[in-house]
PDB file of C-alpha atoms in Angstrom:
ATOM      1  CA  MET A 215      -5.213   1.943  -0.096  1.00 46.00           C
ATOM      2  CA  ALA A 216      -8.104   3.266   2.106  1.00 50.00           C
ATOM      3  CA  GLU A 217     -10.399   3.974  -0.857  1.00 50.00           C
ATOM      4  CA  ASN A 218     -10.310   0.214  -1.490  1.00 45.00           C
ATOM      5  CA  GLY A 219     -11.418  -0.623   2.085  1.00 64.00           C
ATOM      6  CA  ARG A 220      -7.930  -1.192   3.138  1.00 76.00           C
ATOM      7  CA  LEU A 221      -7.971   1.519   5.885  1.00 90.00           C
ATOM      8  CA  GLN A 222      -6.419  -0.979   8.652  1.00 92.00           C
ATOM      9  CA  PRO A 223      -3.206  -1.572   6.790  1.00 94.00           C
ATOM     10  CA  LEU A 224      -2.676   2.158   6.497  1.00 94.00           C
ATOM     11  CA  LEU A 225      -3.400   2.759  10.209  1.00 95.00           C
ATOM     12  CA  ARG A 226      -1.003  -0.069  11.320  1.00 95.00           C
ATOM     13  CA  LEU A 227       1.725   1.883   9.189  1.00 96.00           C
ATOM     14  CA  LEU A 228       0.625   5.048  10.976  1.00 95.00           C
ATOM     15  CA  LEU A 229       1.003   3.276  14.379  1.00 96.00           C
ATOM     16  CA  GLU A 230       3.928   0.884  13.810  1.00 96.00           C
ATOM     17  CA  GLY A 231       5.978   2.422  10.888  1.00 95.00           C
ATOM     18  CA  SER A 232       9.113   4.441  10.834  1.00 95.00           C
ATOM     19  CA  ALA A 233       8.917   8.165  11.368  1.00 93.00           C
ATOM     20  CA  ASP A 234       8.923   8.651   7.442  1.00 94.00           C
ATOM     21  CA  THR A 235       6.168   6.155   7.135  1.00 95.00           C
ATOM     22  CA  GLN A 236       4.224   7.730   9.739  1.00 95.00           C
ATOM     23  CA  LEU A 237       4.525  11.150   8.205  1.00 94.00           C
ATOM     24  CA  SER A 238       3.300   9.587   4.912  1.00 95.00           C
ATOM     25  CA  MET A 239       0.385   7.930   6.415  1.00 96.00           C
ATOM     26  CA  ALA A 240      -0.725  11.059   8.413  1.00 95.00           C
ATOM     27  CA  ALA A 241      -0.403  12.995   5.287  1.00 96.00           C
ATOM     28  CA  TYR A 242      -2.621  10.485   3.312  1.00 95.00           C
ATOM     29  CA  VAL A 243      -5.249  10.374   6.062  1.00 95.00           C
ATOM     30  CA  GLY A 244      -5.445  14.143   5.862  1.00 94.00           C
ATOM     31  CA  GLU A 245      -6.212  13.796   2.180  1.00 94.00           C
ATOM     32  CA  LEU A 246      -8.937  11.245   2.419  1.00 92.00           C
ATOM     33  CA  VAL A 247     -12.604  12.045   2.427  1.00 91.00           C
ATOM     34  CA  LEU A 248     -13.958  10.042   5.242  1.00 93.00           C
ATOM     35  CA  THR A 249     -17.495   9.046   6.276  1.00 93.00           C
ATOM     36  CA  ASN A 250     -18.153   9.872   9.844  1.00 94.00           C
ATOM     37  CA  GLU A 251     -18.183   6.330  10.805  1.00 94.00           C
ATOM     38  CA  VAL A 252     -14.671   5.953   9.448  1.00 94.00           C
ATOM     39  CA  LYS A 253     -13.737   9.034  11.226  1.00 94.00           C
ATOM     40  CA  VAL A 254     -14.676   7.525  14.419  1.00 94.00           C
ATOM     41  CA  PHE A 255     -12.694   4.466  13.733  1.00 94.00           C
ATOM     42  CA  VAL A 256      -9.406   6.306  12.891  1.00 95.00           C
ATOM     43  CA  ALA A 257      -9.898   8.511  15.950  1.00 94.00           C
ATOM     44  CA  GLN A 258     -10.215   5.340  18.169  1.00 94.00           C
ATOM     45  CA  THR A 259      -7.415   3.606  16.330  1.00 94.00           C
ATOM     46  CA  ALA A 260      -4.793   6.239  15.509  1.00 94.00           C
ATOM     47  CA  GLY A 261      -5.856   9.353  17.351  1.00 93.00           C
ATOM     48  CA  SER A 262      -3.202   9.040  20.260  1.00 92.00           C
ATOM     49  CA  ALA A 263      -0.549   8.468  17.604  1.00 94.00           C
ATOM     50  CA  LEU A 264      -1.468  11.602  15.718  1.00 93.00           C
ATOM     51  CA  VAL A 265      -1.458  13.432  18.895  1.00 88.00           C
ATOM     52  CA  ASN A 266       1.897  12.204  19.803  1.00 89.00           C
ATOM     53  CA  ILE A 267       3.281  13.213  16.384  1.00 90.00           C
ATOM     54  CA  MET A 268       1.778  16.749  16.951  1.00 84.00           C
ATOM     55  CA  LYS A 269       3.792  16.742  20.411  1.00 80.00           C
ATOM     56  CA  SER A 270       6.991  15.353  19.304  1.00 82.00           C
ATOM     57  CA  GLY A 271       7.404  15.240  15.583  1.00 77.00           C
ATOM     58  CA  ASN A 272       9.301  17.560  13.418  1.00 88.00           C
ATOM     59  CA  ARG A 273       7.570  20.372  11.662  1.00 86.00           C
ATOM     60  CA  GLU A 274       6.543  18.560   8.431  1.00 92.00           C
ATOM     61  CA  ALA A 275       5.301  15.686  10.798  1.00 91.00           C
ATOM     62  CA  ARG A 276       3.235  17.982  12.837  1.00 87.00           C
ATOM     63  CA  GLU A 277       1.733  19.582   9.743  1.00 88.00           C
ATOM     64  CA  ALA A 278       0.605  16.288   8.391  1.00 93.00           C
ATOM     65  CA  ALA A 279      -0.664  15.280  11.773  1.00 91.00           C
ATOM     66  CA  LEU A 280      -2.693  18.536  12.114  1.00 87.00           C
ATOM     67  CA  LYS A 281      -4.248  17.995   8.718  1.00 91.00           C
ATOM     68  CA  ALA A 282      -5.198  14.390   9.639  1.00 93.00           C
ATOM     69  CA  LEU A 283      -6.557  15.595  13.087  1.00 90.00           C
ATOM     70  CA  ASN A 284      -8.514  18.423  11.378  1.00 88.00           C
ATOM     71  CA  GLN A 285     -10.116  15.996   8.926  1.00 91.00           C
ATOM     72  CA  ILE A 286     -10.983  13.562  11.598  1.00 92.00           C
ATOM     73  CA  SER A 287     -12.280  15.973  14.286  1.00 88.00           C
ATOM     74  CA  SER A 288     -14.859  17.547  11.855  1.00 89.00           C
ATOM     75  CA  TYR A 289     -17.337  14.881  13.300  1.00 90.00           C
ATOM     76  CA  ASP A 290     -18.257  15.599  16.942  1.00 90.00           C
ATOM     77  CA  VAL A 291     -18.221  11.988  18.046  1.00 93.00           C
ATOM     78  CA  SER A 292     -14.600  11.667  16.664  1.00 91.00           C
ATOM     79  CA  ALA A 293     -13.708  15.110  18.052  1.00 88.00           C
ATOM     80  CA  LYS A 294     -14.631  14.026  21.541  1.00 89.00           C
ATOM     81  CA  ILE A 295     -12.494  10.934  21.176  1.00 91.00           C
ATOM     82  CA  LEU A 296      -9.578  12.954  19.946  1.00 87.00           C
ATOM     83  CA  ILE A 297      -9.788  15.297  22.878  1.00 84.00           C
ATOM     84  CA  GLU A 298      -9.796  12.225  25.225  1.00 87.00           C
ATOM     85  CA  ALA A 299      -6.626  11.141  23.427  1.00 83.00           C
ATOM     86  CA  GLY A 300      -4.866  14.462  24.352  1.00 78.00           C
ATOM     87  CA  ALA A 301      -5.613  16.706  21.437  1.00 72.00           C
ATOM     88  CA  ASN A 302      -5.532  19.990  23.299  1.00 65.00           C
ATOM     89  CA  PHE A 303      -4.493  22.688  20.972  1.00 59.00           C
ATOM     90  CA  GLN A 304      -3.720  25.081  23.832  1.00 58.00           C
ATOM     91  CA  SER A 305      -0.997  22.867  25.066  1.00 57.00           C
ATOM     92  CA  ILE A 306       0.546  21.274  21.815  1.00 58.00           C
ATOM     93  CA  PRO A 307       3.551  23.248  20.850  1.00 57.00           C
ATOM     94  CA  LEU A 308       4.172  24.270  17.171  1.00 57.00           C
ATOM     95  CA  ASP A 309       7.763  25.369  17.488  1.00 58.00           C
ATOM     96  CA  HIS A 310      10.641  25.635  19.731  1.00 61.00           C
ATOM     97  CA  ASN A 311       9.282  28.793  21.254  1.00 63.00           C
ATOM     98  CA  ARG A 312       6.416  26.600  22.700  1.00 57.00           C
ATOM     99  CA  GLN A 313       3.863  28.705  20.730  1.00 54.00           C
ATOM    100  CA  THR A 314       0.643  26.786  20.072  1.00 49.00           C
ATOM    101  CA  LEU A 315      -2.152  27.022  17.551  1.00 47.00           C
ATOM    102  CA  VAL A 316      -3.928  29.577  19.859  1.00 40.00           C
ATOM    103  CA  SER A 317      -0.864  31.601  20.904  1.00 38.00           C
ATOM    104  CA  GLU A 318      -1.348  35.237  20.526  1.00 47.00           C
ATOM    105  CA  GLU A 319       1.185  35.605  17.868  1.00 50.00           C
ATOM    106  CA  ILE A 320      -0.023  32.516  15.944  1.00 37.00           C
ATOM    107  CA  VAL A 321      -3.838  33.689  15.998  1.00 38.00           C
ATOM    108  CA  HIS A 322      -2.947  37.335  14.626  1.00 33.00           C
TER     109      HIS A 322
END
């Protein structure tokens, strides 16, 4: 889909689809090799949605969103957009114990 220049429908499904569809689209974004320009576009278009999935999705959805965020944030400009959208790995919980990616137990 995205490889054929059809990134917008993928992102629309990520933004507007069911929870299962959002999970699938987030996982797909995480697998794509994106140019820096496209990373910025994805961050602007779907960054907030991916952050929201990280904050409130189930474990599988959070893993897919994290992979997508990791892919997108590898470019400084898009990383800044994600930070503005609320991607703060010190405050986004990973589990019911409210541990985050930078919690002592997770890091070690």
